[in-house]
Structures are given as C-alpha cells and as structure tokens.
Coordinates of N, CA, C and O in Angstrom, one line a residue:
M1 N 33.9 -40.3 -119.8 CA 33.0 -40.5 -120.9 C 33.4 -41.1 -121.9 O 34.5 -40.8 -122.3
S2 N 32.5 -42.0 -122.3 CA 32.9 -42.8 -123.6 C 32.3 -42.1 -125.0 O 32.9 -42.4 -126.1
S3 N 31.2 -41.2 -124.8 CA 30.7 -40.9 -125.9 C 31.5 -39.7 -126.6 O 31.2 -39.1 -127.8
G4 N 32.5 -39.0 -125.8 CA 33.4 -37.9 -126.4 C 32.8 -36.8 -126.1 O 33.4 -35.5 -126.0
A5 N 31.5 -36.6 -125.7 CA 31.1 -35.3 -125.4 C 31.4 -35.2 -123.9 O 31.2 -36.1 -123.0
P6 N 31.8 -34.0 -123.4 CA 32.3 -33.7 -121.9 C 31.1 -33.8 -121.1 O 29.9 -33.3 -121.6
C7 N 31.1 -34.0 -119.9 CA 30.0 -34.1 -119.1 C 29.7 -32.4 -118.5 O 30.4 -31.6 -119.2
G8 N 28.8 -32.1 -118.1 CA 28.5 -30.8 -117.7 C 29.5 -30.1 -117.0 O 30.0 -28.9 -117.2
A9 N 30.1 -30.6 -116.0 CA 31.0 -30.2 -115.1 C 32.5 -29.9 -115.8 O 33.0 -28.5 -116.0
C10 N 32.8 -30.7 -116.8 CA 33.9 -30.6 -117.7 C 33.7 -29.6 -118.7 O 34.7 -28.9 -119.0
K11 N 32.4 -29.5 -119.2 CA 32.1 -28.5 -120.2 C 32.3 -27.3 -119.7 O 32.8 -26.4 -120.2
F12 N 31.8 -27.0 -118.4 CA 31.7 -25.6 -117.8 C 33.2 -25.4 -117.3 O 33.6 -24.2 -117.6
L13 N 34.2 -26.2 -117.0 CA 35.5 -26.2 -116.8 C 36.5 -25.9 -117.9 O 37.7 -25.8 -118.0
R14 N 35.8 -26.4 -119.4 CA 36.5 -26.3 -120.4 C 37.6 -27.2 -120.6 O 38.7 -26.9 -120.7
R15 N 37.5 -28.4 -120.0 CA 38.4 -29.2 -120.2 C 37.9 -30.8 -120.8 O 36.8 -31.0 -120.8
K16 N 38.9 -31.6 -121.0 CA 38.5 -33.0 -121.6 C 37.9 -33.6 -120.6 O 38.5 -33.9 -119.4
C17 N 36.8 -34.2 -120.8 CA 36.0 -35.2 -119.9 C 36.8 -36.7 -120.0 O 36.7 -37.2 -121.2
V18 N 37.5 -37.1 -118.9 CA 38.0 -38.3 -119.1 C 37.3 -39.5 -118.7 O 36.3 -39.3 -117.7
R19 N 37.7 -40.8 -118.9 CA 37.0 -42.1 -118.3 C 37.1 -42.0 -116.8 O 38.1 -41.9 -116.3
G20 N 36.2 -42.1 -116.0 CA 36.1 -42.3 -114.7 C 35.9 -41.0 -114.0 O 36.2 -40.8 -112.8
C21 N 35.5 -39.8 -114.8 CA 35.4 -38.4 -114.3 C 34.3 -38.8 -112.9 O 33.3 -39.2 -113.2
V22 N 34.6 -38.1 -111.9 CA 33.8 -38.1 -110.6 C 32.4 -37.1 -111.0 O 31.6 -37.7 -110.2
F23 N 32.6 -36.3 -111.9 CA 31.4 -35.6 -112.2 C 30.4 -36.1 -113.1 O 29.2 -35.7 -112.9
A24 N 30.9 -36.7 -114.0 CA 30.0 -37.4 -115.2 C 28.9 -38.1 -114.6 O 27.6 -37.5 -115.4
P25 N 28.6 -38.9 -113.9 CA 27.2 -39.4 -113.3 C 26.3 -38.3 -112.9 O 25.3 -38.6 -112.9
Y26 N 26.8 -37.2 -112.4 CA 26.0 -36.4 -111.7 C 25.5 -35.1 -112.5 O 24.6 -34.5 -112.0
F27 N 26.5 -34.6 -113.2 CA 26.3 -33.5 -114.1 C 26.3 -33.8 -115.6 O 27.3 -33.7 -116.1
G28 N 25.1 -34.2 -116.0 CA 25.0 -34.5 -117.5 C 25.5 -33.4 -118.5 O 25.6 -32.3 -118.1
A29 N 25.6 -33.9 -119.8 CA 26.0 -33.0 -120.9 C 25.1 -31.7 -121.0 O 25.4 -30.7 -121.4
E30 N 23.9 -32.2 -120.8 CA 22.5 -31.1 -121.2 C 22.7 -30.0 -120.3 O 23.1 -28.9 -120.6
Q31 N 22.4 -30.2 -119.0 CA 21.8 -29.2 -118.1 C 23.1 -29.2 -116.9 O 23.0 -28.3 -116.2
G32 N 23.9 -30.0 -117.0 CA 25.0 -30.1 -116.1 C 26.0 -29.0 -115.9 O 26.3 -28.7 -114.7
A33 N 26.1 -28.2 -117.0 CA 27.2 -27.3 -116.9 C 26.5 -26.1 -116.0 O 27.4 -25.3 -115.4
A34 N 25.1 -25.7 -116.3 CA 24.4 -24.7 -115.4 C 24.4 -25.1 -114.1 O 24.6 -24.3 -113.1
K35 N 24.0 -26.5 -113.7 CA 23.9 -26.7 -112.3 C 25.3 -26.7 -111.7 O 25.7 -26.4 -110.5
F36 N 26.2 -27.2 -112.4 CA 27.8 -27.4 -111.9 C 28.5 -25.8 -111.6 O 29.1 -25.6 -110.6
A37 N 28.0 -24.8 -112.6 CA 28.5 -23.5 -112.2 C 28.3 -22.9 -110.9 O 29.2 -22.5 -110.2
A38 N 26.9 -23.2 -110.4 CA 26.8 -22.8 -108.9 C 27.6 -23.4 -107.8 O 28.4 -22.8 -107.0
V39 N 27.7 -24.9 -108.1 CA 28.6 -25.5 -107.1 C 30.2 -25.1 -107.6 O 30.8 -25.0 -106.2
H40 N 30.5 -24.8 -108.6 CA 31.9 -24.6 -108.7 C 32.2 -23.1 -108.0 O 33.2 -22.8 -107.4
K41 N 31.0 -22.1 -108.1 CA 31.5 -20.8 -107.4 C 31.4 -20.9 -106.0 O 32.3 -20.0 -105.6
I42 N 30.3 -21.7 -105.4 CA 30.5 -21.7 -104.0 C 31.7 -22.6 -103.3 O 32.2 -22.2 -102.3
F43 N 31.8 -23.9 -103.9 CA 32.8 -24.6 -103.3 C 34.0 -24.9 -104.0 O 35.0 -25.4 -103.4
G44 N 34.0 -24.8 -105.4 CA 35.2 -25.0 -106.2 C 35.2 -26.5 -106.7 O 34.9 -27.3 -106.0
A45 N 35.6 -26.6 -107.9 CA 35.6 -28.0 -108.5 C 36.6 -29.0 -107.8 O 36.3 -30.2 -107.6
S46 N 37.8 -28.6 -107.4 CA 38.7 -29.5 -106.7 C 38.1 -30.0 -105.4 O 38.1 -31.0 -105.3
N47 N 37.5 -28.8 -104.9 CA 37.1 -29.5 -103.1 C 35.9 -30.2 -103.6 O 35.7 -31.2 -102.7
V48 N 34.8 -30.2 -104.6 CA 33.8 -31.0 -104.5 C 34.5 -32.4 -105.2 O 34.1 -33.5 -104.6
A49 N 35.3 -32.5 -106.0 CA 36.0 -33.8 -106.5 C 36.6 -34.6 -105.4 O 36.3 -35.7 -105.3
K50 N 37.1 -33.8 -104.4 CA 37.9 -34.5 -103.2 C 36.8 -35.0 -102.4 O 36.8 -36.3 -101.7
L51 N 35.8 -34.3 -102.1 CA 34.9 -34.6 -101.3 C 34.0 -36.0 -101.7 O 33.9 -37.0 -101.1
L52 N 33.9 -35.9 -103.2 CA 33.1 -36.9 -103.7 C 33.8 -38.2 -103.7 O 33.3 -39.3 -103.4
L53 N 35.2 -38.2 -104.1 CA 36.1 -39.2 -103.6 C 36.1 -40.1 -102.2 O 36.3 -41.3 -102.1
H54 N 35.7 -39.2 -101.3 CA 35.7 -39.5 -100.0 C 34.3 -40.1 -99.5 O 34.3 -40.7 -98.5
I55 N 33.4 -40.2 -100.4 CA 32.0 -40.5 -100.0 C 32.0 -41.9 -100.8 O 32.0 -42.1 -101.9
P56 N 31.1 -43.2 -100.2 CA 30.9 -44.3 -100.7 C 30.1 -44.0 -102.3 O 29.2 -43.2 -102.1
L57 N 30.5 -44.7 -103.0 CA 29.7 -44.6 -104.3 C 28.0 -44.5 -104.3 O 27.4 -43.6 -104.9
Q58 N 27.4 -45.4 -103.4 CA 26.1 -45.3 -103.4 C 25.3 -44.2 -102.6 O 24.3 -43.9 -102.9
R59 N 26.4 -43.4 -102.3 CA 25.8 -42.3 -101.2 C 26.1 -40.9 -102.3 O 25.9 -39.9 -101.8
R60 N 27.0 -41.1 -103.3 CA 27.5 -39.7 -103.8 C 26.3 -39.2 -104.5 O 26.3 -37.8 -104.6
C61 N 25.4 -39.6 -105.2 CA 24.2 -39.0 -105.9 C 23.4 -38.2 -104.8 O 23.2 -36.8 -104.9
D62 N 23.2 -38.7 -103.4 CA 22.8 -37.7 -102.5 C 23.5 -36.6 -102.2 O 23.1 -35.5 -101.8
A63 N 24.9 -36.9 -101.9 CA 25.7 -35.9 -101.7 C 25.6 -34.7 -102.8 O 25.8 -33.6 -102.3
V64 N 25.5 -35.2 -104.0 CA 25.7 -34.2 -105.2 C 24.3 -33.3 -105.1 O 24.3 -31.9 -105.2
I65 N 23.2 -33.8 -104.9 CA 22.1 -33.3 -105.1 C 22.1 -32.0 -103.6 O 21.8 -30.9 -103.7
T66 N 22.7 -32.6 -102.4 CA 22.7 -31.7 -101.2 C 23.8 -30.6 -101.6 O 23.4 -29.4 -101.4
I67 N 25.0 -30.8 -102.1 CA 25.9 -29.8 -102.4 C 25.1 -29.1 -103.3 O 25.4 -27.7 -103.3
S68 N 24.4 -29.5 -104.7 CA 23.8 -28.3 -105.5 C 22.7 -27.6 -104.9 O 22.7 -26.4 -105.3
Y69 N 22.0 -28.0 -103.8 CA 20.8 -27.2 -103.4 C 21.9 -26.4 -102.4 O 21.3 -25.0 -102.3
E70 N 22.6 -26.8 -101.6 CA 23.4 -25.6 -100.9 C 24.1 -24.5 -101.5 O 24.2 -23.5 -101.4
A71 N 24.7 -25.1 -102.7 CA 25.2 -23.9 -103.5 C 24.2 -22.9 -104.1 O 24.5 -21.9 -104.1
Q72 N 23.0 -23.4 -104.6 CA 22.1 -22.4 -105.0 C 21.4 -21.6 -104.0 O 21.2 -20.3 -104.2
A73 N 21.5 -22.1 -102.6 CA 20.9 -21.4 -101.4 C 21.8 -20.4 -101.3 O 21.6 -19.1 -100.7
R74 N 23.2 -20.7 -101.1 CA 24.3 -19.8 -100.8 C 24.3 -18.6 -101.9 O 24.5 -17.5 -101.6
L75 N 24.0 -18.8 -103.1 CA 23.9 -17.7 -104.2 C 22.7 -16.8 -104.0 O 22.8 -15.9 -104.0
S76 N 21.6 -17.5 -103.4 CA 20.2 -16.7 -103.0 C 20.7 -15.8 -101.9 O 20.2 -14.8 -101.7
D77 N 21.2 -16.7 -100.8 CA 21.4 -15.8 -99.6 C 22.7 -16.4 -99.0 O 22.9 -17.3 -98.3
P78 N 23.7 -15.4 -99.2 CA 25.1 -15.7 -99.0 C 25.6 -15.8 -97.5 O 26.5 -16.8 -97.2
V79 N 24.9 -15.5 -96.7 CA 25.0 -15.5 -95.3 C 24.6 -16.7 -94.7 O 25.1 -17.5 -94.0
Y80 N 23.4 -17.2 -94.9 CA 22.5 -18.3 -94.2 C 22.4 -19.4 -95.0 O 22.4 -20.5 -94.6
G81 N 22.3 -19.4 -96.4 CA 22.1 -20.3 -97.4 C 20.9 -21.3 -97.0 O 19.9 -20.4 -96.9
C82 N 20.9 -22.5 -97.2 CA 19.9 -23.3 -96.7 C 19.4 -23.4 -95.3 O 18.1 -23.5 -95.2
V83 N 19.9 -22.8 -94.5 CA 19.5 -22.4 -93.0 C 18.4 -21.6 -93.2 O 17.4 -21.8 -92.2
A84 N 18.3 -20.4 -93.8 CA 17.4 -19.6 -93.8 C 16.0 -20.4 -94.3 O 14.9 -20.1 -94.0
T85 N 16.1 -21.3 -95.3 CA 15.0 -22.0 -96.0 C 14.4 -23.1 -94.9 O 13.4 -23.1 -94.6
I86 N 15.4 -23.6 -94.2 CA 15.2 -24.5 -93.0 C 14.5 -23.7 -91.8 O 13.3 -24.3 -91.4
F87 N 15.0 -22.6 -91.6 CA 14.3 -21.8 -90.4 C 13.0 -21.4 -90.9 O 12.1 -21.6 -90.1
A88 N 12.6 -21.0 -91.9 CA 11.4 -20.5 -92.7 C 10.5 -21.8 -92.6 O 9.3 -21.4 -92.0
L89 N 10.9 -22.9 -93.0 CA 9.9 -24.3 -92.8 C 9.7 -24.4 -91.6 O 8.7 -24.8 -91.2
Q90 N 10.7 -24.3 -90.6 CA 10.3 -24.5 -89.1 C 9.3 -23.7 -88.6 O 8.6 -24.0 -87.8
Q91 N 9.5 -22.7 -89.1 CA 8.3 -21.3 -88.5 C 7.0 -21.8 -89.2 O 5.9 -21.6 -88.3
Q92 N 6.9 -22.2 -90.4 CA 5.7 -22.6 -91.1 C 5.1 -23.6 -90.5 O 3.7 -23.7 -90.1
V93 N 5.9 -24.6 -90.1 CA 5.5 -25.9 -89.3 C 4.8 -25.6 -87.9 O 3.9 -26.1 -87.6
S94 N 5.5 -24.6 -87.3 CA 5.1 -24.1 -85.8 C 3.8 -23.3 -86.1 O 2.9 -23.6 -85.2
S95 N 3.7 -22.6 -87.2 CA 2.4 -21.8 -87.5 C 1.3 -22.7 -87.7 O 0.3 -22.7 -87.1
L96 N 1.5 -23.8 -88.4 CA 0.5 -24.7 -88.8 C -0.2 -25.6 -87.8 O -1.0 -26.0 -87.6
Q97 N 1.0 -25.9 -86.8 CA 0.6 -26.7 -85.6 C -0.2 -25.9 -84.7 O -1.2 -26.5 -84.2
A98 N 0.1 -24.8 -84.7 CA -0.9 -23.9 -83.8 C -2.2 -23.8 -84.5 O -3.2 -23.7 -83.7
E99 N -2.2 -23.4 -85.7 CA -3.5 -23.4 -86.2 C -4.4 -24.4 -86.4 O -5.6 -24.6 -86.2
L100 N -3.7 -25.8 -86.2 CA -4.2 -27.1 -86.3 C -4.8 -27.2 -84.9 O -6.0 -27.7 -84.8
A101 N -4.0 -26.9 -83.8 CA -4.6 -27.0 -82.6 C -5.8 -26.2 -82.2 O -6.8 -26.5 -81.5
M102 N -5.8 -25.1 -82.9 CA -7.1 -24.2 -82.9 C -8.3 -25.0 -83.2 O -9.4 -24.6 -82.9
V103 N -8.0 -25.4 -84.5 CA -9.1 -25.9 -85.2 C -9.6 -27.0 -84.6 O -10.7 -27.3 -84.4
Q104 N -8.7 -28.0 -84.0 CA -9.0 -29.0 -83.3 C -9.7 -28.7 -81.9 O -11.0 -29.4 -81.7
A105 N -9.6 -27.6 -81.4 CA -10.5 -27.1 -80.1 C -11.5 -26.7 -80.5 O -12.5 -26.8 -79.9
A106 N -11.8 -26.1 -81.6 CA -13.0 -25.5 -82.0 C -13.9 -26.7 -82.4 O -15.2 -26.6 -82.4
N107 N -13.5 -27.6 -83.1 CA -14.1 -29.1 -83.2 C -14.6 -29.7 -82.2 O -15.8 -30.0 -82.1
R108 N -13.8 -29.7 -80.8 CA -14.2 -30.4 -79.9 C -15.3 -29.6 -79.3 O -16.2 -30.1 -78.6
Q109 N -15.2 -28.1 -79.2 CA -16.1 -27.1 -78.8 C -17.6 -27.5 -79.5 O -18.6 -27.5 -79.0
A110 N -17.5 -27.7 -80.8 CA -18.6 -27.8 -81.6 C -19.3 -29.2 -81.5 O -20.3 -29.2 -81.3
A111 N -18.3 -30.2 -81.3 CA -19.1 -31.5 -80.9 C -19.8 -31.6 -79.7 O -20.8 -31.9 -79.5
A112 N -19.1 -30.8 -78.8 CA -19.9 -30.7 -77.4 C -21.1 -29.9 -77.3 O -22.1 -30.4 -76.8
A113 N -20.9 -29.1 -78.2 CA -22.5 -28.1 -78.5 C -23.3 -28.9 -79.1 O -24.6 -29.0 -78.8
A114 N -22.8 -29.6 -80.1 CA -24.0 -30.6 -80.8 C -24.5 -31.5 -79.8 O -25.7 -32.0 -80.1
A115 N -23.5 -32.1 -78.9 CA -24.0 -33.2 -78.3 C -24.9 -32.8 -77.1 O -26.1 -33.4 -76.8
A116 N -24.8 -31.4 -76.6 CA -25.8 -30.8 -75.6 C -26.9 -30.7 -76.3 O -28.2 -30.9 -75.6
L117 N -27.1 -30.1 -77.5 CA -28.4 -30.0 -78.3 C -29.2 -31.1 -78.5 O -30.4 -31.3 -78.5
V118 N -28.3 -32.3 -78.9 CA -29.1 -33.6 -79.1 C -29.7 -34.0 -77.7 O -30.8 -34.4 -77.6
Q119 N -29.0 -33.7 -76.7 CA -29.7 -34.0 -75.4 C -30.6 -33.4 -75.1 O -31.8 -33.8 -74.3
Q120 N -30.5 -32.1 -75.3 CA -31.7 -31.2 -75.0 C -32.9 -31.9 -75.8 O -34.0 -31.7 -75.4
H121 N -32.6 -31.9 -77.0 CA -33.9 -32.3 -78.1 C -34.5 -33.7 -77.4 O -35.6 -33.7 -77.5
H122 N -33.5 -34.3 -76.9 CA -34.1 -35.7 -76.5 C -34.9 -35.5 -75.3 O -35.9 -36.0 -75.1
H123 N -34.5 -34.9 -74.2 CA -35.2 -34.1 -73.0 C -36.5 -33.7 -73.3 O -37.4 -33.9 -72.7
Q124 N -36.6 -32.8 -74.1 CA -37.9 -32.2 -74.9 C -38.7 -33.3 -75.3 O -40.1 -33.2 -75.0
H125 N -38.3 -34.0 -76.2 CA -39.0 -35.1 -76.7 C -39.9 -36.0 -75.6 O -40.9 -36.6 -75.9
L126 N -39.0 -36.2 -74.9 CA -39.4 -37.4 -73.6 C -40.3 -36.6 -72.7 O -41.7 -37.0 -72.3
Q127 N -40.3 -35.3 -72.5 CA -41.4 -34.4 -71.8 C -42.4 -34.4 -72.7 O -43.7 -34.6 -72.1
Q128 N -42.5 -34.3 -74.0 CA -43.6 -34.3 -74.8 C -44.4 -35.6 -74.8 O -45.6 -35.8 -74.7
Q129 N -43.6 -36.8 -74.8 CA -44.3 -38.2 -74.5 C -44.9 -38.0 -73.2 O -46.0 -38.7 -73.4
L130 N -44.5 -37.7 -72.2 CA -45.1 -37.7 -71.1 C -46.1 -37.0 -71.0 O -47.4 -37.3 -70.3
L131 N -46.2 -35.7 -71.4 CA -47.5 -35.0 -71.4 C -48.6 -35.4 -72.3 O -49.6 -35.5 -71.9
I132 N -48.2 -36.2 -73.5 CA -49.1 -36.9 -74.2 C -49.9 -38.1 -73.4 O -51.0 -38.1 -73.6
Q133 N -49.0 -39.0 -72.7 CA -49.6 -39.9 -72.0 C -50.3 -39.3 -70.9 O -51.3 -39.9 -70.6
Q134 N -50.0 -38.3 -70.1 CA -50.8 -37.7 -69.2 C -52.2 -37.2 -69.7 O -53.3 -37.5 -69.2
T135 N -52.2 -36.6 -70.8 CA -53.1 -35.9 -71.4 C -54.1 -36.9 -71.9 O -55.3 -36.9 -71.7
T136 N -53.7 -38.1 -72.5 CA -54.4 -39.2 -72.8 C -55.0 -39.8 -71.8 O -56.2 -40.3 -71.9
G137 N -54.2 -40.0 -70.6 CA -54.8 -40.6 -69.4 C -55.9 -40.0 -69.0 O -56.8 -40.5 -68.3
A138 N -55.9 -38.7 -68.9 CA -57.0 -37.7 -68.2 C -57.9 -37.8 -69.2 O -59.1 -37.7 -68.4
A139 N -57.8 -37.8 -70.4 CA -59.1 -37.6 -71.2 C -59.8 -39.0 -71.3 O -60.8 -39.0 -71.0
G140 N -58.9 -40.1 -71.1 CA -59.5 -41.4 -70.8 C -60.5 -41.4 -69.7 O -61.5 -42.3 -69.5
S141 N -59.8 -40.8 -68.7 CA -60.5 -40.6 -67.4 C -61.8 -40.0 -67.3 O -62.8 -40.3 -66.9
I142 N -61.7 -38.7 -68.0 CA -62.8 -38.0 -68.0 C -64.0 -38.7 -68.8 O -65.0 -38.5 -68.5
F143 N -63.5 -39.3 -70.1 CA -64.6 -40.0 -70.6 C -65.1 -40.9 -70.0 O -66.2 -41.4 -70.1
N144 N -64.3 -41.7 -69.2 CA -64.9 -42.8 -68.2 C -65.7 -42.5 -67.2 O -66.9 -42.8 -67.0
H145 N -65.5 -41.0 -66.6 CA -66.5 -40.5 -65.9 C -67.8 -40.1 -66.4 O -68.8 -40.4 -65.9
F146 N -67.7 -39.7 -67.6 CA -68.8 -39.2 -68.5 C -69.7 -40.6 -68.6 O -71.0 -40.4 -68.6
G147 N -69.2 -41.5 -68.9 CA -69.6 -42.8 -69.3 C -70.5 -43.3 -68.0 O -71.5 -43.6 -68.0
I148 N -69.9 -43.2 -66.8 CA -70.5 -43.6 -65.5 C -71.8 -42.7 -65.4 O -72.9 -43.2 -64.8
L149 N -71.4 -41.1 -65.5 CA -72.4 -40.4 -65.2 C -73.6 -40.9 -66.1 O -74.9 -40.5 -65.8
A150 N -73.1 -41.1 -67.4 CA -74.4 -41.0 -68.4 C -75.3 -42.3 -68.0 O -76.4 -42.3 -68.2
Q151 N -74.6 -43.3 -67.5 CA -75.3 -44.6 -67.3 C -76.0 -44.4 -65.9 O -77.4 -44.8 -65.6
Q152 N -75.7 -43.6 -65.0 CA -76.4 -43.2 -63.8 C -77.5 -42.5 -64.2 O -78.7 -42.5 -63.4
L153 N -77.5 -41.4 -65.1 CA -78.6 -40.7 -65.4 C -79.7 -41.6 -66.1 O -80.9 -41.3 -65.9
L154 N -79.1 -42.4 -67.0 CA -80.1 -43.1 -67.8 C -80.9 -44.2 -66.6 O -82.1 -44.5 -67.0
H155 N -80.3 -44.7 -65.8 CA -80.9 -45.6 -64.8 C -81.7 -45.1 -63.8 O -82.4 -45.6 -63.1
R156 N -81.8 -43.7 -63.7 CA -82.8 -43.1 -62.8 C -83.9 -43.1 -63.2 O -84.8 -43.1 -63.8

C-alpha cells in the first residue's frame, strides 16, 4: 500500500502492509478488517495468501468473494457451511417448480373450460338463429295463407 494505511487484512493481523500485499486489493482499510476476520478464523491468513498467489490475477477477486462467503457460512453453520444454503435453495427451486407445474395445469384446465363455454355459447346462438329463421318462415307462411284465404273470401 502506498498511502501508509494498512489494508483491512494487515490491520486485523496488526502488521505493516507492504507494497504488493496480496490482501490489499480485496480487503480495504475501512471494512476489510471485519471481512478478513472471518476468513482468517476459518482458513488462516497464510493459507489464503498461498491460495491467492496460485490463482491468476484476473480470477482473484472472484476467489476472495467465494472464500469470504464460505468463511461467513462456516461461522454460521460449522458443519455444512454454504452447502446448507445451496441445499435449501435447491429445495426452494424444486418446490417452486412443483407449484409452477400446478398453476400451469390449472391454467390449462381453465382455458379448456373457457373454450368449452365459448363453444357452448356459440352453439346456443346458432340454435337461436335457426329458431328465429324457422319462426319467421312459419309466420311468413301463415301470413301468406291468410292472404290467399282473404282473397278467396273476397272473390266469392
């Protein structure tokens, strides 16, 4: 570090932060000490430093995020760590997939019922139209017969 203030890891370890400190880019002076405390407790500073030195520079940030997350998870659940979170999330995904399948099935049933109602309504409408045509035709025929009868009565 060039500013003279130690990074969070070096502050936690109570040592001088040197130029090229492997922790400095990932554990800032402000909140880095608290974040590094969990990492140090679970994995140890030396182990994390060795690990980071074996990881390509462009991948170290991801590694630090993963190590920090696992350290926090191990403090919360010493036996399973982040595996417990992963398992809980997998169960939640399975449960939501089952719920989604039920909703989709209900939607398909509702759509089929709606289509049946539309078909039934259309059929009833066609029957009404046919009845109106038959009634109109019959009424016209009756009026036509009355007209013929009326003419016959008048001509007698």
